[in-house]
Each structure stands twice: as C-alpha cells, then as structure tokens.
Amino acid sequence: MIHVLAFYLFAAFVVASGALTIFARNPVHSVLWLILAFFNAAGLMLMLGAEFIAMLLVIVYVGAVAVLFLFVVMMLDIDFAELRAGFVEYLPFGVLIGLILLAEIVFGAAAWKAGPLQLANRAAPIGHEAPNIEQIGTLLYTRYIFLFEAAGLVLLVALIGAIVLTHRTRGGVRGQNIDKQNRRRPQDAVRNINQPTGQGVEL
Amino acid sequence: MTESFSMLAILPELVLIGSALALLMGAAYVGDRATMAISWLSVVALAAAGASLACPGVLAGSVMGGLFRADAFGAYAKVLIFVAAAASILIAPRFFNRGGQNGLGARAEYPILILLACVGMSIMVSAGDFLTLYVGLELNSLAAYVLASFMRQDERSAEAGLKYFVLGALASGILLYGISLLYGFAGSTGFDGVSAAVADGLDKGELFGLVFVLAGLSFKMSAVPFHMWTPDVYEGAPTPVTAFFASAPKVAALGLTVRVAIEALGPAGLAWQQVIIFIALASILLGAVAAIGQTNIKRLLAYSSINNVGFALIGLAAGTQEGVAAVLSYLAIYIVMTVGTFMCVLQMRDQAGNPVESIASLSGLSQTRPGLAAAFAIFMFSLAGIPPLFGFWAKFLVFDAAVAAGFTALAAIGIAASVIGAFYYLKIIKTIYFDQPAEAYEARSGRVEYALMSVTAAIIVVGYFFNPLLDRASAAAAASLF
C-alpha cells in the first residue's frame, strides 16, 4: 500500500514539475522546477531498486548539471520573452518530434518483448543478494579496473588540453609569493616617524 | 570469473604512462625551457616502450579477463606507432620555435600529449573488448584534438582543432551506437563473445551494429565516406602534427579495424567484406581524383593518405591471413614514406623563414635545392607505386592477397585507380624538375630533419633488402589473429 502511495506521489510530482519547468515564466523558476523533477525521478529509481541511478541523479544532475544551468541562466543576458515568441511557430515541429519519440518507445518496447535477445551470456551479475552499488563497484574495481584507470588517463588528457589551449601568462597580475612574504622583515616594511602636527602623511 | 591479471602484459603502456606523468611534472616545474630535454626524454621513453615488447612474458596473449590482447599483432603495430610518434616529436621543437608571431614557441606539453596519445593508440591495437577499444580511441582522439589546435594563436590551427573535435565527437557517437547495438544483440562487449554470437547467423540488430561500428572506425582511418574532415584538419594543423596524424593514428585505426573485423566479426565475413570493399574502392577513387586539383601540398597529402588507406583496406577485404599480413607490410612502408614526405614539406620555408605550403612554390626546386628535390622525387615515385621503389612492393602485396582470395575485379579497379593517382604525384615531380624556378627556399635546415629525411629515403630506395625481415614479422603478426 505504501509503495503505491509513494509511486503516485513521486510520479505526480515528476509530471507536474516537468510541466512547470516548461511553463514557468521566470527561467530561474524553470531550473528550480527541473531540480524538483530530478529529485522525484530519483525517488522513482529508488523504488525500482536502482539506488545507484538514484544517487547519480541527485549527485550529478542536481548537484552539478542543474546548478550549472542555474548559473548560466543567471549570467547570460538572454531575452526569454523573445525566445518564447516563436512558441506557436515551432509548436507543430515540436509535436512531431514528440510523436516520433513516442512511437519509437512503443516500437522499442514491443521489439524488446518479442525479440530474441541473447541475454544469457552478459557479463553483469543479476542477483538481488547485494545492492547494485556494491555490484557495480565490484565489477568496476576488479574486472574493469584496467578501463577504469584508462578512463582516468582520458580525463588527465582533457585537463592538460584545457590548460594548453587556454593558459596564458598575463602581465600586471600580483600573484601570491609565500616565500617572498616570509622573507620580508619588519625593517623592510615598518617605518617609525614622528609625524608633525598639521602636515600631511608621506606614504 | 577467473582473473588473469598480468601487469607484465601492459608493460609498454605502463612505461609510457609513467614517463608521461614524470615528464609532465618536469614540464610543470621547469616550464617551457625544458622542452628540448623533455622531447628527447619522450623519444627515449618511446624507445624503452618499444624495447619492452621484447621482454619475455610481455606477449602474454589475452589478459585482464579478455579486455586486452598482448599478441604479436599488437606488438607489430605498436612498434610502427612508436617510431612514427618519435619522429613527430623530434621535428616539432624547431618548427614551433620558428612559428613567427603566431607561435608561442615550443611548448613542453607537445611531447607529453603525443606520449599519452601513444598510450591510447597502443590500447587500441591491443583491444580485446569494445569497451577497451572505445577508451583507447578516446584517449588518442582527445590528445589529437588538442594537438590539432596546438598553435592556438593561428586561426587555421584553431579551426582545424574545432572541426576535428566536432566531427570526431559525431563519429564517436556513431561508433558507440554501433557498439551498444552489438552489445544488446550479442549480449557481450568482448570480441570473443560477439564472435560467438555472430557465428550462429547474423541477425538484423547485429548487422546494424556492425555497419555503425565500421562507419565510426572509418572516420578514424579517414576513409571515404567519412573522410571530409581530413583535408581541412591536415591543412590547418601545424606541420609536425599533420605528420603525426598521417602516420601513427592511421596505423592504430587500421590495426583496430583489422582486429575488430577478424576477431570480433570474423564469422560474419561476408557482411563486413562488402562494407570494406566499398570503403576501400571509394577511398582509392576519391583520393586519386580529388587530389588532382589541389594547390596546397598538405591538402594533397591528405588526399594521398585517404588513397593509401583505401589500398591498405584491399588487403583486409581479402579477409585471409595473407591479406592481413599485406595490410601490416603496407602500413610499415606507408609510415616510412609519410614521415619522409613530411620531412620534405618541413623544408618548405621562404627566404624570411615563414612556412609555405603551395605546390607552385616547389617550381624548379631541382635547380635551387637538388638534394631536397631528389628526396621529394623519391617519395613521390614511391607513393605512386613506381616499381624500383619500396612503395610498389606495398601495393603489390595487397593486390596479390586480393587476387589470391578471388577478388580479381577489386584488384583490377585498384590498379586502374592507382594509375589515376600516379598523375598527381608525377605532377609534383614535373613541377620540381621541369618548371621555371620560383623563389628559392631558405637554405637552413635542421640536422634531425635532414637525418630522418635521408634515412627514410634510403629505406625507400633499398627497401627490398628488408623484405625477408618485413615478411616474417608481418606474417607472424597476422598469424596471431587467426
């Protein structure tokens, strides 16, 4: 009973906040509705027993992607009223794409039910004795450790690439030099003067 | 699940990764002053990685639960990759230091990125699983995107990098889509598993997956119909980077394609042979015809590389062990010719020292620089496949394998197209030897470039002495796939 209740709660919130994402007049509100949709989708995933995907949704989508959206929306000077002006113009095209996607989902589901997919020799362990985070971790750090490490190298190359392509040494920037700071003695910086009254301070 | 986890089998990769990380630290602390030292140390690292292939126990076969294949085929391709990468590291400092106002000077990241690209390529040629394939490919591609726009102040270089990145991302998407289809219908990402699944009849989903995977891979080899990025990227990228693109990644992509075709899709031979035959013929014909109108030497060499990929694929289309051996021999000879040709291109600088790329500027080179003209002539004759030179032997081997496998028509069309292709190579020689001299190139030239040019030219001329060695190596490498 509680399952059904929780499902309808999450599902209703996903649909409602999804709709509000589109219809909200203020783009910042749109992003906030989107975050709510992500949270409820994560709840749905939890109910399916896919807790890893639920955590990904919260950590990656809410924690990183949505926040990034928020920053972009706040920083960019986009005239959203002008963007929305084309709504009616693009509506038929949007509906068409939506219908195509819907048809593909129906086909896909039908093919999945009928098709002779050979799922017998797949590598992933299908068992419910361990939570799937543990199972994914076990596979990732044993069987696929080589690829996991190689993927780390890919990220390193991306890092080096970003620096190579954008780093430039600019003049006139006062960076912190801790060594220089430590070497500085009071006599270099402090001056005792007897300031006469009525005269300006010499700096 | 038994884990045959052998660190020894990935020794070449470990050597490269370790030295790349150590040199990266050096570059971070010492800065660009250390570029020359880091370049030479990278070459030493590549040599060490190549030498480590000879260690006992490195060729351990299938390791890491089938993810990685340390076999003779991979070793052969790795040696070629390392040699080509070393050449493109050596020629870079001089080029970048003379980059004019567009250059930032030689930077220490260049050899490090090449080393990391080499790790990616050597993972590619040793892949035993589609996931390994993809990770290796991305490691190589990401480094390549950065290298293409390495002279970021130069508009053409930045454009080349961006173009390469956008189209490369598209190709990766196509490849991943194919892999996901193959995984979905075969139930495994391992080459063994896919091979077992296609052995009992190729169903629709697997066929689609196969076509998408080959499409993605042919982008990486720059084979028609996924070649369109090649001339632009080759023209825009700095010349040492172009030399790199035309050599090492070609070996990696072709080696990878051969391995996927034979090991993963071997039982579905009829299906992929049709695709490979089409790609091969289309590449040969387009490479030959489209190169004729080019006025820029780097664009012309881009079309020449498309043309050469087509010839190499004829060997794969045969689908036999001899065919694969012919592909490998072709690649070895192609690497030597390409490196040599780009050494010549690097000499093309006007009196002020700025690089020039137009073919017209080569006019009458034989009168101003007879040595350079002779080297150019040797490489062009060899690329055209004129008999006494080594390039002929490469073409002969692939056509021989195709005829032996019963693809006589394919070989005949290939030979006809190679005659068309000979036209533009000979046109360059005509420009060099018989046209009115244009403004002379500057006389200065780097020692390394000259040495590499002389060595490669010598190999092309006396290549037939290496035949027994080359034949034995490529036959052993091909045998490890069957």
XYZ file of C-alpha atoms in Angstrom:
685
model
C 0.000 0.000 0.000
C 2.749 2.408 0.960
C 4.504 1.529 -2.307
C 1.536 2.530 -4.390
C 1.174 5.720 -2.434
C 4.872 6.567 -2.807
C 4.832 5.769 -6.513
C 1.875 8.023 -7.235
C 3.384 10.749 -5.097
C 6.721 10.690 -6.932
C 5.164 10.189 -10.348
C 2.694 13.021 -9.902
C 5.470 15.337 -8.740
C 7.700 14.405 -11.697
C 4.955 15.101 -14.213
C 3.788 18.266 -12.526
C 7.246 19.749 -12.027
C 8.193 18.712 -15.581
C 5.219 20.657 -16.914
C 6.006 23.623 -14.696
C 9.613 23.609 -15.970
C 8.263 24.356 -19.408
C 5.522 26.767 -18.448
C 7.267 28.804 -15.755
C 7.667 32.420 -16.906
C 10.860 33.009 -14.960
C 13.775 30.882 -16.255
C 15.261 30.616 -12.770
C 11.994 29.093 -11.574
C 12.192 26.671 -14.515
C 15.538 25.399 -13.319
C 14.243 25.036 -9.769
C 11.260 23.024 -11.017
C 13.700 20.899 -13.007
C 15.629 20.150 -9.818
C 12.385 19.063 -8.138
C 11.690 16.786 -11.127
C 15.145 15.224 -10.776
C 14.624 14.586 -7.079
C 11.315 12.832 -7.662
C 12.730 10.810 -10.540
C 15.450 9.707 -8.122
C 12.687 8.578 -5.771
C 11.131 6.512 -8.565
C 14.516 4.914 -9.289
C 14.878 4.010 -5.618
C 11.556 2.218 -5.726
C 12.789 0.195 -8.723
C 15.771 -0.931 -6.665
C 18.208 1.065 -8.814
C 19.735 3.044 -5.984
C 22.911 3.746 -7.937
C 20.997 5.601 -10.647
C 19.017 7.401 -7.944
C 22.244 8.642 -6.403
C 23.632 9.619 -9.797
C 20.527 11.690 -10.447
C 20.899 13.566 -7.195
C 24.693 13.942 -7.227
C 25.363 14.523 -10.902
C 22.172 16.098 -12.228
C 21.044 18.091 -9.225
C 24.470 18.683 -7.735
C 26.324 19.610 -10.889
C 24.251 19.951 -14.037
C 21.271 21.809 -12.621
C 23.442 24.166 -10.607
C 25.437 24.872 -13.739
C 22.163 25.587 -15.569
C 21.221 27.961 -12.822
C 24.475 29.865 -13.130
C 24.208 30.029 -16.904
C 20.615 31.224 -16.767
C 21.520 33.870 -14.220
C 24.627 35.055 -16.020
C 23.569 35.055 -19.653
C 21.575 38.014 -20.793
C 19.011 36.100 -22.804
C 15.748 37.723 -23.715
C 13.434 34.858 -22.829
C 10.341 36.729 -23.935
C 11.772 36.835 -27.449
C 12.658 33.152 -27.316
C 9.155 32.273 -26.253
C 7.655 34.375 -29.036
C 8.356 31.567 -31.505
C 6.359 29.066 -29.443
C 3.371 28.810 -31.768
C 5.616 28.795 -34.809
C 7.669 25.829 -33.554
C 4.751 24.002 -31.937
C 3.936 21.683 -34.880
C 7.576 20.685 -35.235
C 7.870 20.013 -31.516
C 4.705 17.938 -31.516
C 6.023 15.963 -34.498
C 9.304 15.177 -32.716
C 7.348 14.202 -29.612
C 5.142 11.841 -31.620
C 8.174 10.243 -33.287
C 9.811 9.680 -29.894
C 6.585 8.205 -28.522
C 6.276 5.849 -31.497
C 9.885 4.761 -31.072
C 9.305 3.985 -27.412
C 6.284 1.851 -28.329
C 8.262 0.044 -31.068
C 11.199 -0.431 -28.767
C 9.073 -1.912 -26.022
C 7.337 -4.236 -28.481
C 10.632 -5.349 -30.019
C 12.111 -5.937 -26.589
C 9.214 -8.220 -25.689
C 9.318 -10.141 -28.965
C 12.972 -10.064 -29.926
C 15.350 -12.989 -29.467
C 17.856 -11.012 -27.422
C 20.662 -13.218 -26.197
C 20.921 -12.015 -22.675
C 22.303 -15.299 -21.373
C 25.993 -14.530 -21.759
C 26.012 -10.976 -20.497
C 28.681 -10.017 -18.027
C 26.643 -8.101 -15.459
C 25.679 -10.055 -12.366
C 21.945 -10.182 -11.903
C 21.245 -11.023 -8.338
C 19.436 -9.297 -5.578
C 21.577 -10.523 -2.727
C 23.882 -7.478 -2.893
C 22.821 -3.871 -3.534
C 23.616 -2.774 -7.062
C 26.065 -0.065 -5.933
C 28.150 -2.848 -4.451
C 27.790 -4.948 -7.591
C 28.786 -2.109 -9.906
C 31.707 -1.298 -7.631
C 32.852 -4.916 -7.568
C 32.840 -5.108 -11.356
C 34.413 -1.698 -11.822
C 37.322 -2.309 -9.469
C 38.103 -5.896 -10.437
C 37.103 -6.937 -13.903
C 37.128 -3.477 -15.444
C 39.889 -1.883 -13.360
C 42.064 -1.515 -16.460
C 39.393 0.511 -18.230
C 38.647 2.494 -15.084
C 42.283 3.569 -14.867
C 42.443 4.259 -18.605
C 39.356 6.460 -18.284
C 41.295 8.384 -15.642
C 44.011 8.981 -18.228
C 41.389 10.318 -20.644
C 40.395 12.857 -18.004
C 44.055 13.769 -17.487
C 44.433 14.438 -21.211
C 41.318 16.615 -21.118
C 42.838 18.537 -18.215
C 46.180 19.054 -19.949
C 44.353 20.015 -23.134
C 42.261 22.661 -21.406
C 45.388 24.202 -19.905
C 47.388 24.027 -23.139
C 44.634 25.709 -25.116
C 43.658 28.440 -22.671
C 46.517 29.190 -20.296
C 48.268 32.480 -20.907
C 50.660 34.408 -18.709
C 49.228 37.869 -18.179
C 51.238 40.875 -17.127
C 50.170 43.091 -14.233
C 48.794 40.282 -12.086
C 50.009 40.238 -8.488
C 50.180 36.610 -7.541
C 50.947 35.469 -4.011
C 54.597 34.578 -3.367
C 54.709 32.907 0.030
C 58.496 32.679 0.047
C 58.795 36.395 -0.580
C 56.264 37.083 2.149
C 58.167 35.001 4.668
C 61.466 36.612 3.798
C 60.078 40.034 4.491
C 61.453 41.521 7.758
C 59.955 44.305 9.907
C 62.688 46.736 8.913
C 61.673 46.372 5.233
C 58.097 47.290 5.896
C 57.757 49.289 9.083
C 58.865 52.878 9.490
C 58.821 54.843 12.718
C 58.294 58.525 12.188
C 57.449 61.376 14.405
C 54.585 62.883 12.499
C 54.466 66.664 12.932
C 51.008 68.066 13.554
C 49.229 69.834 10.760
C 51.163 68.213 7.887
C 50.101 65.508 5.511
C 51.390 61.984 5.931
C 54.064 60.977 3.459
C 53.381 57.500 2.142
C 35.288 -15.473 -13.073
C 38.986 -16.189 -13.298
C 41.184 -13.127 -13.389
C 44.290 -13.461 -15.481
C 45.550 -10.082 -14.447
C 49.031 -9.567 -15.717
C 50.797 -6.266 -15.256
C 53.675 -7.522 -17.367
C 51.462 -7.716 -20.439
C 50.810 -3.973 -20.351
C 54.462 -3.113 -19.725
C 54.832 -0.865 -22.834
C 51.771 1.126 -21.801
C 52.994 1.377 -18.219
C 56.380 2.656 -19.386
C 54.677 5.315 -21.490
C 52.230 6.357 -18.775
C 54.942 6.537 -16.130
C 57.269 8.608 -18.251
C 54.442 10.870 -19.444
C 53.469 11.631 -15.840
C 57.081 12.185 -14.749
C 57.764 14.474 -17.716
C 54.521 16.323 -17.043
C 55.821 17.124 -13.574
C 59.087 18.279 -15.126
C 57.183 20.486 -17.552
C 55.068 21.922 -14.741
C 58.052 22.889 -12.580
C 60.766 23.753 -15.093
C 58.449 25.169 -17.736
C 58.953 25.527 -21.461
C 62.707 25.965 -21.072
C 62.863 22.174 -20.689
C 61.092 21.454 -23.987
C 64.163 20.108 -25.765
C 65.094 17.846 -22.847
C 61.516 16.622 -22.480
C 61.272 15.932 -26.209
C 64.416 13.811 -26.183
C 63.349 12.037 -22.981
C 59.981 11.254 -24.588
C 61.777 9.685 -27.514
C 63.808 7.636 -25.039
C 60.542 6.604 -23.342
C 59.087 5.526 -26.697
C 62.231 3.533 -27.418
C 62.032 1.921 -23.980
C 58.375 1.063 -24.515
C 59.255 -0.463 -27.874
C 62.131 -2.416 -26.350
C 59.913 -3.657 -23.530
C 57.869 -5.510 -26.141
C 60.837 -7.855 -26.483
C 60.794 -8.765 -22.764
C 59.849 -12.369 -22.120
C 56.282 -12.622 -20.849
C 55.036 -9.372 -22.377
C 53.264 -11.130 -25.232
C 51.029 -12.966 -22.779
C 48.028 -13.278 -25.066
C 44.589 -12.385 -23.721
C 44.821 -10.784 -20.271
C 42.605 -8.758 -17.887
C 39.678 -11.070 -18.382
C 39.822 -10.714 -22.168
C 39.930 -6.918 -22.183
C 43.463 -6.694 -23.530
C 45.334 -8.751 -26.110
C 49.099 -8.689 -25.827
C 49.952 -10.558 -29.022
C 52.327 -10.306 -31.970
C 49.811 -8.283 -33.983
C 49.600 -5.635 -31.293
C 53.374 -5.624 -30.843
C 53.955 -5.083 -34.570
C 51.506 -2.171 -34.705
C 52.948 -0.673 -31.512
C 56.469 -0.621 -32.939
C 55.208 1.281 -36.002
C 53.220 3.693 -33.823
C 56.153 4.409 -31.521
C 58.543 5.012 -34.416
C 56.145 7.414 -36.126
C 55.409 9.230 -32.864
C 59.121 9.595 -32.090
C 59.689 11.179 -35.499
C 56.876 13.678 -34.973
C 58.244 14.603 -31.541
C 61.751 15.188 -32.887
C 60.732 17.536 -35.668
C 58.448 19.682 -33.508
C 60.687 21.977 -31.388
C 62.387 23.529 -34.383
C 59.078 24.097 -36.164
C 57.329 25.678 -33.195
C 60.316 27.836 -32.258
C 60.198 29.381 -35.717
C 56.450 29.902 -35.647
C 56.615 33.683 -36.159
C 54.152 35.979 -34.435
C 51.520 33.261 -34.416
C 53.614 30.913 -32.349
C 54.104 30.597 -28.630
C 57.420 28.839 -29.138
C 57.997 25.166 -28.495
C 55.958 24.068 -25.510
C 56.690 21.128 -23.262
C 53.149 19.751 -23.452
C 53.550 18.683 -27.069
C 55.731 15.579 -26.460
C 53.641 14.698 -23.399
C 50.388 14.809 -25.349
C 51.974 12.649 -28.046
C 53.070 10.139 -25.398
C 49.538 9.973 -23.982
C 48.122 9.641 -27.497
C 50.532 6.723 -27.952
C 49.132 5.071 -24.825
C 45.675 5.417 -26.364
C 46.823 4.002 -29.681
C 48.594 1.064 -28.132
C 45.450 0.285 -26.112
C 43.507 0.497 -29.391
C 45.634 -2.023 -31.264
C 45.580 -4.390 -28.279
C 41.849 -4.134 -27.584
C 40.048 -7.384 -26.873
C 36.768 -5.769 -25.952
C 34.654 -2.978 -27.390
C 35.000 -1.015 -24.158
C 38.792 -1.161 -24.380
C 38.512 -0.104 -27.995
C 36.442 2.913 -27.095
C 38.563 4.070 -24.162
C 41.765 3.759 -26.214
C 40.189 5.577 -29.128
C 39.010 8.465 -26.962
C 42.384 8.767 -25.252
C 44.023 9.092 -28.643
C 41.331 11.359 -30.100
C 41.257 13.817 -27.206
C 45.015 14.264 -27.402
C 44.696 14.662 -31.173
C 42.067 17.421 -30.886
C 44.374 19.398 -28.630
C 47.376 18.799 -30.887
C 45.458 19.984 -33.962
C 44.844 23.372 -32.352
C 48.216 23.476 -30.637
C 49.178 26.783 -32.305
C 46.109 28.381 -30.814
C 47.035 31.896 -31.957
C 46.887 30.670 -35.541
C 43.333 30.876 -36.826
C 43.673 27.897 -39.149
C 45.049 25.701 -36.383
C 42.217 26.623 -34.020
C 39.705 25.966 -36.787
C 41.267 22.590 -37.537
C 41.039 21.598 -33.886
C 37.419 22.655 -33.579
C 36.405 20.907 -36.808
C 38.200 17.755 -35.799
C 36.598 17.852 -32.359
C 33.025 18.319 -33.562
C 33.241 15.672 -36.284
C 35.218 13.352 -34.015
C 32.506 13.590 -31.377
C 29.931 12.726 -34.031
C 31.986 9.702 -35.111
C 32.386 8.583 -31.509
C 28.621 8.774 -31.167
C 28.123 6.637 -34.265
C 30.696 4.133 -33.024
C 29.140 3.941 -29.553
C 25.707 3.459 -31.075
C 27.054 0.541 -33.088
C 28.753 -0.916 -30.020
C 25.570 -0.629 -27.984
C 23.620 -2.436 -30.724
C 26.223 -5.197 -30.893
C 26.182 -5.471 -27.104
C 22.413 -5.540 -26.998
C 22.042 -8.254 -29.576
C 25.168 -10.281 -28.837
C 24.952 -9.943 -25.061
C 28.648 -9.226 -24.655
C 31.124 -6.463 -25.374
C 34.065 -8.853 -25.628
C 35.364 -9.688 -29.099
C 35.104 -13.398 -28.238
C 31.510 -13.043 -27.108
C 30.470 -11.036 -30.172
C 32.277 -13.521 -32.406
C 30.396 -16.411 -30.788
C 27.090 -14.557 -31.158
C 27.514 -13.724 -34.854
C 28.719 -17.254 -35.587
C 25.149 -18.596 -35.357
C 23.771 -16.290 -38.008
C 23.881 -12.517 -38.169
C 20.552 -11.001 -37.160
C 19.308 -7.537 -38.096
C 20.441 -5.826 -34.927
C 23.953 -7.223 -35.180
C 24.130 -6.206 -38.829
C 23.172 -2.630 -37.941
C 25.725 -2.642 -35.136
C 28.418 -3.903 -37.491
C 27.708 -1.181 -40.043
C 27.723 1.571 -37.417
C 30.956 0.306 -35.849
C 32.666 0.211 -39.243
C 31.356 3.701 -40.027
C 32.784 5.047 -36.784
C 36.107 3.350 -37.383
C 36.365 4.558 -40.957
C 36.083 8.100 -39.655
C 39.137 7.456 -37.530
C 41.033 5.998 -40.517
C 39.722 8.858 -42.679
C 38.265 6.508 -45.257
C 35.529 7.591 -47.704
C 32.635 8.381 -46.985
C 33.852 9.699 -43.619
C 36.925 11.485 -44.899
C 35.613 15.042 -45.205
C 37.476 16.356 -42.162
C 40.868 15.140 -43.368
C 41.975 17.854 -45.848
C 40.863 20.709 -43.593
C 42.473 19.300 -40.472
C 45.690 18.337 -42.259
C 45.944 21.778 -43.813
C 45.201 23.713 -40.648
C 47.177 21.717 -38.109
C 50.860 22.603 -37.574
C 53.027 20.538 -39.951
C 54.617 18.236 -37.301
C 51.108 17.474 -36.021
C 49.958 16.743 -39.571
C 52.909 14.382 -39.942
C 51.762 12.695 -36.741
C 48.116 12.445 -37.878
C 49.124 10.976 -41.213
C 51.270 8.265 -39.642
C 50.705 6.838 -36.146
C 46.896 7.189 -35.748
C 46.456 5.667 -39.211
C 48.311 2.548 -38.073
C 46.277 2.427 -34.877
C 42.919 2.879 -36.608
C 43.701 0.378 -39.363
C 45.109 -2.122 -36.868
C 41.991 -1.727 -34.756
C 39.714 -2.192 -37.754
C 41.586 -5.329 -38.796
C 41.300 -6.738 -35.284
C 37.586 -5.954 -34.993
C 36.891 -7.388 -38.432
C 38.848 -10.604 -37.879
C 38.450 -11.285 -34.164
C 35.023 -9.891 -33.331
C 33.190 -10.134 -36.642
C 35.213 -12.921 -38.241
C 32.291 -15.351 -38.641
C 30.243 -12.608 -40.346
C 32.890 -12.222 -43.045
C 30.502 -11.814 -45.959
C 28.756 -8.915 -44.253
C 31.780 -6.802 -43.392
C 33.716 -7.656 -46.538
C 31.082 -5.859 -48.620
C 31.425 -2.775 -46.457
C 35.229 -2.876 -46.514
C 35.322 -3.374 -50.281
C 33.086 -0.349 -50.770
C 35.127 1.792 -48.373
C 38.400 0.678 -49.977
C 37.315 1.396 -53.550
C 35.639 4.678 -52.668
C 38.740 5.846 -50.768
C 41.091 4.902 -53.594
C 38.980 6.592 -56.254
C 38.185 9.750 -54.299
C 41.730 10.041 -53.003
C 43.063 9.777 -56.543
C 40.594 12.102 -58.256
C 40.139 14.806 -55.625
C 43.878 15.273 -55.153
C 44.369 16.358 -58.758
C 43.007 19.877 -58.312
C 44.808 20.657 -55.065
C 47.261 23.537 -54.861
C 48.279 23.095 -51.221
C 50.825 20.362 -50.526
C 49.314 19.444 -47.139
C 45.822 19.081 -48.632
C 47.299 16.988 -51.408
C 48.985 14.724 -48.866
C 45.660 14.441 -47.017
C 44.035 13.060 -50.152
C 47.081 10.883 -50.667
C 46.570 9.424 -47.185
C 42.895 8.721 -47.952
C 44.031 6.987 -51.130
C 46.594 4.906 -49.219
C 44.072 3.830 -46.577
C 41.961 2.509 -49.433
C 44.855 0.416 -50.749
C 45.607 -0.979 -47.303
C 41.939 -1.917 -46.850
C 42.056 -4.015 -50.026
C 44.260 -6.411 -48.072
C 41.684 -6.563 -45.296
C 38.858 -7.061 -47.820
C 40.565 -10.286 -48.869
C 39.875 -11.476 -45.336
C 42.706 -14.013 -45.388
C 45.805 -14.312 -43.259
C 47.929 -13.260 -46.248
C 45.652 -10.252 -46.678
C 46.181 -9.128 -43.086
C 49.932 -9.643 -43.442
C 49.810 -7.489 -46.580
C 47.971 -4.731 -44.674
C 50.670 -4.797 -41.997
C 53.515 -4.659 -44.517
C 51.692 -1.843 -46.308
C 51.429 0.120 -43.075
C 55.145 -0.250 -42.314
C 56.135 1.009 -45.765
C 53.485 3.740 -45.679
C 54.843 5.054 -42.368
C 58.343 5.380 -43.818
C 57.069 7.174 -46.935
C 54.810 9.520 -44.961
C 57.430 10.516 -42.411
C 59.908 11.146 -45.231
C 57.450 13.214 -47.258
C 56.629 15.422 -44.296
C 60.332 15.970 -43.624
C 60.479 17.406 -47.145
C 57.389 19.549 -46.515
C 59.021 20.940 -43.370
C 61.885 22.275 -45.527
C 59.465 24.461 -47.469
C 60.173 27.900 -45.979
C 60.604 31.147 -47.872
C 63.613 33.423 -47.504
C 62.089 35.084 -44.435
C 61.701 31.692 -42.786
C 57.904 31.511 -42.964
C 56.454 28.128 -43.883
C 54.948 27.936 -47.375
C 52.566 25.227 -48.497
C 51.688 25.937 -52.113
C 52.724 23.398 -54.718
C 53.599 26.248 -57.104
C 56.393 27.313 -54.766
C 58.106 23.997 -55.479
C 58.728 25.015 -59.106
C 62.273 24.431 -60.225
C 63.373 23.141 -56.850
C 65.861 20.850 -58.594
C 67.957 23.893 -59.536
C 67.998 25.572 -56.137
C 67.996 22.573 -53.796
C 68.944 19.431 -55.761
C 69.135 17.200 -52.676
C 65.673 18.138 -51.415
C 64.297 17.785 -54.941
C 65.732 14.280 -55.219
C 64.215 13.297 -51.862
C 60.832 14.690 -52.930
C 61.064 12.752 -56.169
C 61.911 9.508 -54.380
C 58.925 9.810 -52.033
C 56.506 10.838 -54.778
C 57.606 7.994 -57.065
C 57.311 5.596 -54.143
C 53.829 6.841 -53.168
C 52.769 6.474 -56.782
C 53.986 2.873 -56.697
C 56.678 3.045 -59.377
C 58.464 -0.347 -59.360
C 62.055 0.021 -58.231
C 60.955 1.782 -55.049
C 59.538 0.303 -51.876
C 56.040 1.768 -52.315
C 55.478 -0.567 -55.237
C 56.072 -3.612 -53.054
C 53.367 -2.477 -50.598
C 50.788 -2.163 -53.358
C 51.918 -5.417 -54.928
C 51.368 -7.308 -51.661
C 47.781 -6.120 -51.136
C 46.790 -6.753 -54.756
C 48.453 -10.165 -54.616
C 46.463 -11.056 -51.490
C 43.218 -9.815 -53.071
C 43.781 -11.854 -56.232
C 44.712 -14.943 -54.203
C 41.428 -14.625 -52.294
C 39.486 -14.390 -55.562
C 38.860 -10.645 -55.629
C 40.335 -10.116 -59.083
C 37.909 -7.359 -60.052
C 38.686 -5.459 -56.857
C 42.408 -5.676 -57.564
C 41.879 -4.595 -61.175
C 39.900 -1.484 -60.176
C 42.501 -0.709 -57.528
C 45.346 -0.917 -60.041
C 43.455 1.274 -62.506
C 42.835 3.864 -59.793
C 46.460 3.787 -58.734
C 47.341 4.869 -62.275
C 44.993 7.838 -61.878
C 46.620 8.558 -58.531
C 50.083 8.438 -60.079
C 49.119 11.514 -62.119
C 49.248 13.986 -59.251
C 52.382 12.526 -57.727
C 54.100 12.822 -61.091
C 52.745 16.343 -61.496
C 54.682 17.382 -58.392
C 57.858 15.845 -59.794
C 57.243 17.695 -63.057
C 56.823 20.951 -61.102
C 60.062 20.342 -59.256
C 62.184 19.327 -62.220
C 60.810 20.991 -65.328
C 59.131 24.241 -64.297
C 60.682 27.705 -64.214
C 62.352 28.178 -60.824
C 60.265 30.076 -58.284
C 61.764 31.977 -55.382
C 64.307 29.732 -53.665
C 63.627 28.288 -50.236
C 65.841 29.336 -47.393
C 68.889 27.138 -47.184
C 68.904 26.432 -43.443
C 67.687 23.078 -42.302
C 67.624 21.120 -39.062
C 70.018 18.245 -38.548
C 67.306 15.942 -37.213
C 65.042 16.640 -40.169
C 67.859 16.038 -42.612
C 68.862 12.807 -40.901
C 65.289 11.490 -40.879
C 64.801 12.511 -44.496
C 67.980 10.754 -45.615
C 67.248 7.593 -43.632
C 63.681 7.277 -44.898
C 64.748 7.993 -48.479
C 67.454 5.344 -48.192
C 64.964 2.803 -46.838
C 62.606 3.550 -49.728
C 65.387 3.014 -52.282
C 66.979 -0.127 -50.859
C 63.807 -1.407 -49.176
C 63.906 -4.764 -50.888
C 66.761 -5.845 -48.648
C 64.374 -5.603 -45.715
C 61.783 -7.796 -47.375
C 62.626 -11.094 -45.645
C 62.507 -9.350 -42.262
C 59.298 -7.451 -43.032
C 57.608 -10.529 -44.481
C 58.464 -12.643 -41.464
C 57.335 -10.002 -38.965
C 54.036 -9.253 -40.674
C 53.300 -12.941 -41.263
C 53.883 -13.698 -37.577
C 51.734 -10.733 -36.563
C 48.915 -11.756 -38.898
C 49.111 -15.369 -37.712
C 48.356 -14.287 -34.154
C 44.897 -13.088 -35.232
C 43.799 -16.331 -36.870
